[in-house]
Amino acid sequence: MKIPTQASTQQMLRAHNADLADPDFWQLPRSERLKAFALLRGLDAPVLFEESGRRARRGGGGFYALVRHADVVEASRQPRQFASAPGVTTPEPAGWAKAVFGNSMVNLDGAEHANLRRIVSRAFTPRLLAAAEEDIRAVAGRVVDEMIAQRPGDFVPSVASRMPFEIICNLMGIPERYRPEIADRVDHASENVGVKRARLRVPGRGLRALAQMQLVMAKLARERRRRPTDDLISALVRADVDGQSLSARQLGAFFSLLLVAGVETTRNAIAHGLALLTAHPEQRELLVGDFERYADGAVDEIVRHSTPIIQFRRTVVADCAVGGRELRPGEKVVLFYASANRDEAVFADPDAFDITRDPNPHLGYGGGGPHYCLGAHLARQEMKALFHELLTRPRDLRAVGMPELVDSNFDNRVRALRFAFEPS
Ligand code: HEM
């Protein structure tokens, strides 16, 4: 097949409702969007999607969509060609947002990124996470105790959000008295009002919530400087980057990133997980029949199938080529994990939910390289512990109806999910 010209490709894509730069695309049912990605994967090279109006002025004139598994892996692992600065979200947040909130590590490159990541990754070593295993199981037990004590309603606030929130708070050492306030802030901070109105992933109300959350964090940081303990906040306030300690803004940016990145993603994976296990009773039976054998495969398959983070962006900084497309400095590429995870070149029957898939080289936590998800192991541990409790304690726990999704071009966010169980 010869490479179609950009103009004829655009026409064809519009005819198939596959214009990824059009906010209407992100309001289509998910199954339609996945069909569009399949169409794009079948083309010879990544296609340029041009943005219009304010989006174009902020985002700098569109992006090439990387939709194949191999292309997403390649861009993720070549940070000298594909930079995370000036930002990984599309369209770019306004400059004032960075000025107020500092630059989070997802948007940094090179030594600046590596230094910050080194400090925080101390809290995520397999050894420390193994030590946290008991705490994770205890939290899962408590969350399910409380779920059983209450009447079933919305699975998202009562179970799916609670588990990752408590774990991150324990890891960071946030005292109980601050938790209700922070939980409320996290919820608003990551509120997504839909792609049509949202210019930023964290619009007006969300930004206010983030600012308030950072005030709480600053207070805690001052306390830990005076009286350090063995938690992550103490480690960060003692940390030294290039001979300097982290600024208040760097600290705040990191706390917000961990709370939003660590809680939102996992919450969505857990909610999708319940919906998938309900829709596929034969897979659930397999899992319940031999939990230890199938649990690791199940949590990875949940993340592949649901892909909680749809995409992140990179900016080209050196002449290069990916997937047969030549790229110049300044051009943007968007890495669509949601499409790579359904790539038929890598996954047999990619739309099937199959907890026995082996290997399962999904890109739900990123395509590798320096920004690969810092919390991947923690997320796996949390999901395994929670699903163990959910599937073995109450009888017949199930989703009722489909998850209610938020229109978003960034995350596969579940707004609400009704559920039921027989307490036994
Ligand atoms: C199912 C749950 C999760 C999913 C699907 C997920 C997904 C991702 C993805 C796609 C990236 C970007 C990778 C890249 O650019 O190459 C990322 C980065 C990151 N994740 Fe996660 N994540 C999850 C859970 C967590 C948890 C529990 C934490 C923390 C406790 C966390 C912390 C981070 C951080 C700090 C980064 C930025 C790393 C960097 O820029 O160096 N994530 N995650």
Short mmCIF file of C-alpha atoms and ligand atoms in Angstrom, two decimals:
data_model
loop_
_atom_site.label_atom_id
_atom_site.label_comp_id
_atom_site.label_asym_id
_atom_site.label_seq_id
_atom_site.Cartn_x
_atom_site.Cartn_y
_atom_site.Cartn_z
CA MET A 1 0.00 0.00 0.00
CA LYS A 2 1.35 3.44 -0.82
CA ILE A 3 1.46 6.15 1.85
CA PRO A 4 -1.66 8.28 1.37
CA THR A 5 -1.20 12.05 1.11
CA GLN A 6 -1.99 13.93 4.30
CA ALA A 7 -5.05 15.65 2.72
CA SER A 8 -6.71 12.46 1.49
CA THR A 9 -5.95 10.69 4.76
CA GLN A 10 -7.60 13.50 6.73
CA GLN A 11 -10.72 13.25 4.55
CA MET A 12 -10.88 9.50 4.99
CA LEU A 13 -10.41 9.82 8.77
CA ARG A 14 -13.13 12.42 9.07
CA ALA A 15 -15.46 10.17 7.09
CA HIS A 16 -14.77 7.41 9.62
CA ASN A 17 -15.18 9.74 12.65
CA ALA A 18 -11.51 9.29 13.46
CA ASP A 19 -10.27 12.85 13.91
CA LEU A 20 -8.38 12.58 17.20
CA ALA A 21 -7.95 16.37 17.44
CA ASP A 22 -11.70 16.94 17.36
CA PRO A 23 -13.23 17.14 20.87
CA ASP A 24 -16.33 15.36 19.47
CA PHE A 25 -14.21 12.26 18.88
CA TRP A 26 -13.70 11.90 22.65
CA GLN A 27 -17.42 11.88 23.22
CA LEU A 28 -18.00 8.85 21.00
CA PRO A 29 -18.66 5.52 22.76
CA ARG A 30 -15.39 3.84 23.68
CA SER A 31 -16.03 0.98 21.24
CA GLU A 32 -16.21 3.51 18.36
CA ARG A 33 -12.97 5.13 19.43
CA LEU A 34 -11.25 1.76 19.57
CA LYS A 35 -12.44 1.05 16.00
CA ALA A 36 -10.91 4.35 14.88
CA PHE A 37 -7.60 3.39 16.49
CA ALA A 38 -7.67 0.05 14.64
CA LEU A 39 -8.12 1.97 11.38
CA LEU A 40 -5.18 4.24 12.20
CA ARG A 41 -2.95 1.28 13.08
CA GLY A 42 -3.63 -0.07 9.60
CA LEU A 43 -2.15 3.03 7.90
CA ASP A 44 1.45 3.05 6.73
CA ALA A 45 2.72 5.84 8.94
CA PRO A 46 1.62 8.04 11.88
CA VAL A 47 -0.87 10.72 10.82
CA LEU A 48 -0.74 14.43 11.69
CA PHE A 49 -3.85 15.72 13.45
CA GLU A 50 -4.14 19.47 13.19
CA GLU A 51 -5.67 21.38 16.07
CA SER A 52 -7.70 24.51 15.57
CA GLY A 53 -8.34 27.77 17.47
CA ARG A 54 -7.01 28.14 20.99
CA ARG A 55 -5.90 24.54 21.09
CA ALA A 56 -3.60 25.17 18.12
CA ARG A 57 -2.15 28.34 19.65
CA ARG A 58 -1.35 26.50 22.90
CA GLY A 59 -0.39 23.13 21.51
CA GLY A 60 1.64 24.46 18.58
CA GLY A 61 -0.18 23.17 15.52
CA GLY A 62 -1.19 19.60 16.03
CA PHE A 63 0.43 16.26 16.73
CA TYR A 64 1.38 12.98 15.08
CA ALA A 65 -0.59 10.12 16.63
CA LEU A 66 1.55 7.12 17.58
CA VAL A 67 -0.96 4.29 17.70
CA ARG A 68 1.13 1.15 17.19
CA HIS A 69 2.75 -0.70 20.08
CA ALA A 70 6.22 -0.58 18.48
CA ASP A 71 6.03 3.19 17.83
CA VAL A 72 4.91 4.01 21.39
CA VAL A 73 7.76 1.89 22.79
CA GLU A 74 10.28 3.56 20.50
CA ALA A 75 9.28 7.13 21.41
CA SER A 76 9.16 6.28 25.14
CA ARG A 77 12.70 4.88 25.08
CA GLN A 78 14.41 7.65 23.07
CA PRO A 79 14.28 10.64 25.42
CA ARG A 80 17.06 12.41 23.47
CA GLN A 81 14.73 12.63 20.51
CA PHE A 82 11.37 12.75 22.28
CA ALA A 83 11.36 15.16 25.23
CA SER A 84 8.79 15.50 27.98
CA ALA A 85 9.36 19.27 28.28
CA PRO A 86 7.55 21.60 27.85
CA GLY A 87 4.73 19.27 28.91
CA VAL A 88 3.16 15.86 28.40
CA THR A 89 -0.49 16.84 28.41
CA THR A 90 -2.44 17.94 25.35
CA PRO A 91 -3.17 20.77 24.89
CA GLU A 92 -0.43 22.43 26.87
CA PRO A 93 -1.39 23.92 30.23
CA ALA A 94 -1.16 27.71 30.32
CA GLY A 95 2.19 29.15 31.44
CA TRP A 96 0.70 30.64 34.60
CA ALA A 97 -0.30 27.16 35.83
CA LYS A 98 3.34 26.10 35.86
CA ALA A 99 4.40 29.37 37.43
CA VAL A 100 1.98 28.81 40.29
CA PHE A 101 2.38 25.08 40.80
CA GLY A 102 5.95 24.38 39.76
CA ASN A 103 7.05 21.81 37.26
CA SER A 104 6.13 18.24 38.01
CA MET A 105 8.63 15.47 37.21
CA VAL A 106 6.51 14.09 34.35
CA ASN A 107 7.36 17.26 32.39
CA LEU A 108 11.12 17.26 33.02
CA ASP A 109 14.01 15.69 31.08
CA GLY A 110 17.61 14.65 31.55
CA ALA A 111 19.49 15.29 34.78
CA GLU A 112 16.76 17.46 36.25
CA HIS A 113 14.26 14.62 35.93
CA ALA A 114 16.72 11.89 36.97
CA ASN A 115 17.68 13.74 40.19
CA LEU A 116 14.10 14.21 41.29
CA ARG A 117 13.17 10.67 40.36
CA ARG A 118 16.12 9.25 42.29
CA ILE A 119 14.96 10.93 45.48
CA VAL A 120 11.39 9.75 45.30
CA SER A 121 12.13 6.29 43.97
CA ARG A 122 13.67 5.50 47.36
CA ALA A 123 10.13 5.00 48.57
CA PHE A 124 9.31 2.58 45.74
CA THR A 125 12.08 -0.02 45.86
CA PRO A 126 10.85 -3.62 45.75
CA ARG A 127 12.35 -4.11 49.24
CA LEU A 128 10.34 -1.28 50.76
CA LEU A 129 7.25 -2.31 48.86
CA ALA A 130 7.64 -5.86 50.14
CA ALA A 131 7.70 -4.35 53.63
CA ALA A 132 4.53 -2.40 52.78
CA GLU A 133 2.77 -5.62 51.69
CA GLU A 134 1.28 -6.22 55.13
CA ASP A 135 -0.02 -2.67 55.33
CA ILE A 136 -1.59 -3.03 51.87
CA ARG A 137 -3.39 -6.22 52.91
CA ALA A 138 -4.59 -4.60 56.13
CA VAL A 139 -5.97 -1.57 54.24
CA ALA A 140 -7.72 -3.85 51.72
CA GLY A 141 -9.31 -5.74 54.65
CA ARG A 142 -10.51 -2.52 56.29
CA VAL A 143 -11.92 -1.07 53.07
CA VAL A 144 -13.92 -4.27 52.48
CA ASP A 145 -15.04 -4.44 56.16
CA GLU A 146 -16.48 -0.95 55.79
CA MET A 147 -18.01 -1.76 52.42
CA ILE A 148 -19.81 -4.75 53.96
CA ALA A 149 -20.97 -2.67 56.92
CA GLN A 150 -22.56 -0.11 54.57
CA ARG A 151 -25.28 -0.64 51.97
CA PRO A 152 -23.90 -1.09 48.43
CA GLY A 153 -24.17 2.10 46.39
CA ASP A 154 -21.44 3.65 44.25
CA PHE A 155 -18.34 1.45 44.07
CA VAL A 156 -16.05 4.37 43.12
CA PRO A 157 -16.07 6.43 46.34
CA SER A 158 -16.74 3.57 48.74
CA VAL A 159 -14.09 1.15 47.46
CA ALA A 160 -12.15 2.03 44.30
CA SER A 161 -10.89 5.46 45.45
CA ARG A 162 -10.48 4.58 49.11
CA MET A 163 -7.91 1.85 48.69
CA PRO A 164 -5.24 3.81 46.73
CA PHE A 165 -5.89 6.95 48.74
CA GLU A 166 -5.23 5.27 52.09
CA ILE A 167 -2.11 3.57 50.72
CA ILE A 168 -0.58 6.79 49.38
CA CYS A 169 -1.39 8.59 52.64
CA ASN A 170 0.28 5.81 54.66
CA LEU A 171 3.33 5.92 52.39
CA MET A 172 3.66 9.66 52.70
CA GLY A 173 2.86 9.70 56.39
CA ILE A 174 -0.20 11.93 56.23
CA PRO A 175 -1.84 11.95 59.68
CA GLU A 176 -5.46 10.76 59.89
CA ARG A 177 -6.68 14.22 60.85
CA TYR A 178 -5.70 15.69 57.47
CA ARG A 179 -7.09 12.87 55.31
CA PRO A 180 -10.74 13.87 54.87
CA GLU A 181 -9.66 17.36 53.75
CA ILE A 182 -7.04 16.02 51.33
CA ALA A 183 -9.43 13.39 49.92
CA ASP A 184 -11.85 16.16 49.12
CA ARG A 185 -9.10 18.22 47.42
CA VAL A 186 -7.85 15.28 45.34
CA ASP A 187 -11.35 14.68 44.10
CA HIS A 188 -11.74 18.27 42.91
CA ALA A 189 -8.16 18.57 41.66
CA SER A 190 -8.60 15.77 39.18
CA GLU A 191 -12.15 16.64 38.30
CA ASN A 192 -12.53 16.49 34.56
CA VAL A 193 -15.40 18.48 33.19
CA GLY A 194 -15.28 16.87 29.76
CA VAL A 195 -13.06 17.52 26.77
CA LYS A 196 -15.31 20.16 25.23
CA ARG A 197 -15.03 22.63 28.08
CA ALA A 198 -11.75 21.57 29.63
CA ARG A 199 -8.74 23.39 28.24
CA LEU A 200 -6.71 22.01 31.09
CA ARG A 201 -6.97 18.65 32.70
CA VAL A 202 -7.28 20.52 36.00
CA PRO A 203 -9.66 23.38 35.24
CA GLY A 204 -10.58 26.35 37.48
CA ARG A 205 -12.10 24.64 40.47
CA GLY A 206 -9.49 21.88 40.25
CA LEU A 207 -6.63 24.36 40.33
CA ARG A 208 -8.04 26.00 43.44
CA ALA A 209 -8.28 22.60 45.08
CA LEU A 210 -4.65 21.84 44.12
CA ALA A 211 -3.50 25.13 45.64
CA GLN A 212 -5.34 24.33 48.88
CA MET A 213 -3.89 20.83 48.92
CA GLN A 214 -0.42 22.26 48.59
CA LEU A 215 -1.00 24.49 51.63
CA VAL A 216 -1.77 21.40 53.69
CA MET A 217 1.38 19.76 52.32
CA ALA A 218 3.52 22.80 53.14
CA LYS A 219 2.25 22.66 56.73
CA LEU A 220 3.15 18.97 56.98
CA ALA A 221 6.58 19.58 55.43
CA ARG A 222 7.32 22.19 58.12
CA GLU A 223 6.28 19.72 60.82
CA ARG A 224 8.57 17.00 59.40
CA ARG A 225 11.52 19.35 59.09
CA ARG A 226 11.19 19.95 62.82
CA ARG A 227 10.44 16.33 63.75
CA PRO A 228 11.45 13.87 60.98
CA THR A 229 9.97 10.35 60.91
CA ASP A 230 10.59 7.49 58.45
CA ASP A 231 7.90 8.51 55.94
CA LEU A 232 8.18 9.91 52.43
CA ILE A 233 7.50 13.51 53.45
CA SER A 234 10.47 13.40 55.84
CA ALA A 235 12.67 11.85 53.11
CA LEU A 236 11.71 14.61 50.70
CA VAL A 237 12.26 17.51 53.05
CA ARG A 238 15.72 16.15 53.83
CA ALA A 239 16.49 15.47 50.15
CA ASP A 240 19.13 17.40 48.33
CA VAL A 241 19.08 18.00 44.55
CA ASP A 242 22.33 19.43 43.15
CA GLY A 243 23.38 20.54 46.62
CA GLN A 244 20.10 22.35 47.22
CA SER A 245 17.08 21.14 49.09
CA LEU A 246 13.77 20.90 47.24
CA SER A 247 11.93 24.20 47.01
CA ALA A 248 8.47 24.52 48.52
CA ARG A 249 7.07 24.52 44.97
CA GLN A 250 8.97 21.37 43.97
CA LEU A 251 7.69 19.64 47.07
CA GLY A 252 4.15 20.76 46.42
CA ALA A 253 4.32 19.69 42.77
CA PHE A 254 5.54 16.26 43.75
CA PHE A 255 2.92 15.73 46.44
CA SER A 256 0.15 16.71 44.05
CA LEU A 257 1.55 14.43 41.34
CA LEU A 258 1.68 11.44 43.67
CA LEU A 259 -1.79 12.01 45.00
CA VAL A 260 -3.38 12.55 41.62
CA ALA A 261 -1.24 10.02 39.63
CA GLY A 262 -1.28 7.38 42.33
CA VAL A 263 -4.91 7.59 43.33
CA GLU A 264 -6.83 8.39 40.15
CA THR A 265 -5.21 5.80 37.89
CA THR A 266 -5.54 2.97 40.38
CA ARG A 267 -9.11 3.90 41.26
CA ASN A 268 -10.09 3.73 37.58
CA ALA A 269 -8.31 0.41 37.10
CA ILE A 270 -10.12 -1.07 40.14
CA ALA A 271 -13.54 0.13 38.95
CA HIS A 272 -12.95 -1.17 35.40
CA GLY A 273 -11.69 -4.40 36.94
CA LEU A 274 -14.96 -5.06 38.74
CA ALA A 275 -16.94 -4.27 35.58
CA LEU A 276 -14.75 -6.60 33.47
CA LEU A 277 -14.92 -9.48 35.93
CA THR A 278 -18.70 -9.08 36.09
CA ALA A 279 -19.04 -9.04 32.30
CA HIS A 280 -16.82 -12.14 31.95
CA PRO A 281 -18.05 -14.66 34.54
CA GLU A 282 -15.87 -17.45 33.13
CA GLN A 283 -12.73 -15.34 33.77
CA ARG A 284 -13.93 -14.53 37.25
CA GLU A 285 -14.55 -18.19 37.99
CA LEU A 286 -11.04 -19.03 36.85
CA LEU A 287 -9.60 -16.34 39.12
CA VAL A 288 -11.64 -17.27 42.18
CA GLY A 289 -10.87 -20.98 41.59
CA ASP A 290 -7.11 -20.41 41.95
CA PHE A 291 -6.47 -16.84 43.03
CA GLU A 292 -2.71 -17.15 43.62
CA ARG A 293 -2.18 -18.64 40.19
CA TYR A 294 -4.20 -16.14 38.17
CA ALA A 295 -4.15 -12.89 40.16
CA ASP A 296 -0.99 -11.36 38.62
CA GLY A 297 -2.27 -12.07 35.11
CA ALA A 298 -5.70 -10.70 36.00
CA VAL A 299 -4.48 -7.34 37.29
CA ASP A 300 -2.24 -6.85 34.25
CA GLU A 301 -5.05 -7.78 31.89
CA ILE A 302 -7.37 -5.31 33.66
CA VAL A 303 -4.81 -2.54 33.07
CA ARG A 304 -4.24 -3.56 29.43
CA HIS A 305 -7.93 -3.82 28.61
CA SER A 306 -9.03 -0.64 30.40
CA THR A 307 -5.83 1.44 29.89
CA PRO A 308 -6.49 4.00 32.68
CA ILE A 309 -4.18 6.61 31.03
CA ILE A 310 -5.12 7.04 27.39
CA GLN A 311 -2.13 9.10 26.23
CA PHE A 312 0.89 11.25 27.03
CA ARG A 313 2.69 13.59 24.66
CA ARG A 314 6.34 14.14 23.72
CA THR A 315 8.02 16.96 21.78
CA VAL A 316 10.58 16.12 19.09
CA VAL A 317 14.00 17.66 19.87
CA ALA A 318 16.20 16.11 17.16
CA ASP A 319 15.61 14.95 13.57
CA CYS A 320 14.38 11.38 13.72
CA ALA A 321 11.87 8.92 12.26
CA VAL A 322 9.25 6.76 13.89
CA GLY A 323 6.94 4.23 12.26
CA GLY A 324 8.07 5.38 8.80
CA ARG A 325 7.38 9.09 9.47
CA GLU A 326 10.23 11.62 9.48
CA LEU A 327 9.99 14.16 12.25
CA ARG A 328 11.59 17.57 12.86
CA PRO A 329 12.40 19.41 16.11
CA GLY A 330 9.38 21.18 17.56
CA GLU A 331 6.86 18.67 16.20
CA LYS A 332 4.66 16.85 18.70
CA VAL A 333 3.84 13.16 18.99
CA VAL A 334 1.08 11.73 21.17
CA LEU A 335 1.64 8.22 22.52
CA PHE A 336 -1.75 6.50 22.53
CA TYR A 337 -1.38 3.71 25.09
CA ALA A 338 -5.08 2.95 24.59
CA SER A 339 -4.37 1.99 20.98
CA ALA A 340 -1.02 0.25 21.56
CA ASN A 341 -2.75 -2.02 24.08
CA ARG A 342 -5.12 -3.26 21.36
CA ASP A 343 -2.45 -3.71 18.69
CA GLU A 344 -3.23 -6.95 16.84
CA ALA A 345 0.45 -7.24 15.89
CA VAL A 346 1.26 -7.89 19.56
CA PHE A 347 -1.93 -9.20 21.21
CA ALA A 348 -3.94 -12.11 19.79
CA ASP A 349 -7.67 -11.29 19.84
CA PRO A 350 -6.87 -7.90 21.44
CA ASP A 351 -10.45 -7.00 22.39
CA ALA A 352 -10.93 -10.18 24.43
CA PHE A 353 -10.51 -10.00 28.21
CA ASP A 354 -8.25 -12.93 28.98
CA ILE A 355 -6.53 -13.20 32.37
CA THR A 356 -4.33 -16.06 31.13
CA ARG A 357 -2.58 -13.92 28.47
CA ASP A 358 1.11 -14.73 28.67
CA PRO A 359 3.16 -12.78 27.86
CA ASN A 360 1.17 -9.58 28.27
CA PRO A 361 3.56 -6.77 27.27
CA HIS A 362 0.93 -4.04 27.66
CA LEU A 363 1.85 -0.35 27.84
CA GLY A 364 -0.67 0.67 30.50
CA TYR A 365 2.18 1.95 32.71
CA GLY A 366 4.05 3.52 29.79
CA GLY A 367 6.32 2.22 27.05
CA GLY A 368 9.49 1.93 29.17
CA GLY A 369 12.26 4.53 29.32
CA PRO A 370 13.00 7.11 32.01
CA HIS A 371 9.40 8.06 32.81
CA TYR A 372 8.03 4.52 33.18
CA CYS A 373 5.40 4.57 35.94
CA LEU A 374 7.05 4.77 39.32
CA GLY A 375 4.05 3.22 41.03
CA ALA A 376 3.48 0.21 38.72
CA HIS A 377 4.52 -2.35 41.31
CA LEU A 378 2.55 -0.64 44.06
CA ALA A 379 -0.55 -0.48 41.85
CA ARG A 380 -0.27 -4.23 41.15
CA GLN A 381 0.07 -5.03 44.85
CA GLU A 382 -2.93 -2.87 45.72
CA MET A 383 -5.18 -4.39 43.08
CA LYS A 384 -4.21 -7.94 43.97
CA ALA A 385 -4.86 -7.42 47.69
CA LEU A 386 -8.16 -5.64 47.12
CA PHE A 387 -9.57 -8.12 44.59
CA HIS A 388 -8.63 -10.96 46.91
CA GLU A 389 -10.84 -9.44 49.62
CA LEU A 390 -13.61 -8.46 47.22
CA LEU A 391 -13.88 -11.88 45.61
CA THR A 392 -13.54 -14.02 48.72
CA ARG A 393 -15.39 -12.14 51.49
CA PRO A 394 -18.85 -10.91 50.37
CA ARG A 395 -20.86 -13.36 48.27
CA ASP A 396 -21.44 -12.56 44.59
CA LEU A 397 -20.01 -9.04 44.51
CA ARG A 398 -20.86 -7.61 41.09
CA ALA A 399 -21.17 -4.43 39.05
CA VAL A 400 -24.75 -3.44 38.27
CA GLY A 401 -24.89 -1.97 34.79
CA MET A 402 -22.00 -0.40 32.93
CA PRO A 403 -19.48 2.04 34.44
CA GLU A 404 -20.46 5.67 33.92
CA LEU A 405 -17.46 7.18 32.09
CA VAL A 406 -16.25 10.79 31.93
CA ASP A 407 -15.56 12.16 28.42
CA SER A 408 -11.82 12.59 28.41
CA ASN A 409 -8.94 12.44 25.96
CA PHE A 410 -6.56 11.81 28.84
CA ASP A 411 -7.84 9.15 31.19
CA ASN A 412 -10.39 6.36 31.08
CA ARG A 413 -12.09 7.76 34.13
CA VAL A 414 -15.05 6.10 35.82
CA ARG A 415 -17.42 8.66 37.33
CA ALA A 416 -19.68 6.10 39.01
CA LEU A 417 -20.31 2.35 39.10
CA ARG A 418 -23.30 0.81 40.89
CA PHE A 419 -22.63 -2.49 42.59
CA ALA A 420 -24.26 -5.17 44.71
CA PHE A 421 -23.32 -8.18 46.86
CA GLU A 422 -24.84 -10.64 49.31
CA PRO A 423 -23.12 -10.22 52.68
CA SER A 424 -22.18 -13.62 53.98
C1 HEM B 1 -3.16 1.27 37.47
C2 HEM B 1 -2.49 2.27 37.97
C3 HEM B 1 -1.53 3.16 37.20
C4 HEM B 1 -1.42 3.40 35.87
C5 HEM B 1 -2.26 2.81 34.74
C6 HEM B 1 -0.33 4.35 35.69
C7 HEM B 1 0.11 4.82 34.46
C8 HEM B 1 1.21 5.66 34.28
C9 HEM B 1 1.71 6.10 33.00
C10 HEM B 1 1.12 5.72 31.63
C11 HEM B 1 2.78 6.90 33.23
C12 HEM B 1 3.65 7.61 32.17
C13 HEM B 1 4.79 6.73 31.72
C14 HEM B 1 5.66 7.36 30.67
O1 HEM B 1 5.55 8.56 30.38
O2 HEM B 1 6.49 6.63 30.11
C15 HEM B 1 2.95 7.00 34.67
C16 HEM B 1 3.92 7.75 35.31
C17 HEM B 1 3.98 7.93 36.67
N1 HEM B 1 3.24 7.24 37.63
FE1 HEM B 1 1.80 5.89 37.29
N2 HEM B 1 0.18 4.67 36.93
C18 HEM B 1 -0.52 3.96 37.88
C19 HEM B 1 -0.30 3.98 39.25
C20 HEM B 1 0.60 4.79 39.89
C21 HEM B 1 0.81 4.84 41.33
C22 HEM B 1 0.08 3.97 42.35
C23 HEM B 1 1.76 5.81 41.55
C24 HEM B 1 2.38 6.31 42.82
C25 HEM B 1 2.22 5.94 43.96
C26 HEM B 1 2.16 6.34 40.27
C27 HEM B 1 3.12 7.32 40.10
C28 HEM B 1 3.60 7.73 38.87
C29 HEM B 1 4.64 8.74 38.73
C30 HEM B 1 5.32 9.52 39.85
C31 HEM B 1 4.88 8.87 37.34
C32 HEM B 1 5.86 9.81 36.66
C33 HEM B 1 7.18 9.14 36.48
C34 HEM B 1 8.20 10.01 35.78
O3 HEM B 1 7.85 10.98 35.12
O4 HEM B 1 9.39 9.69 35.91
N3 HEM B 1 1.45 5.69 39.28
N4 HEM B 1 1.99 6.21 35.29
#
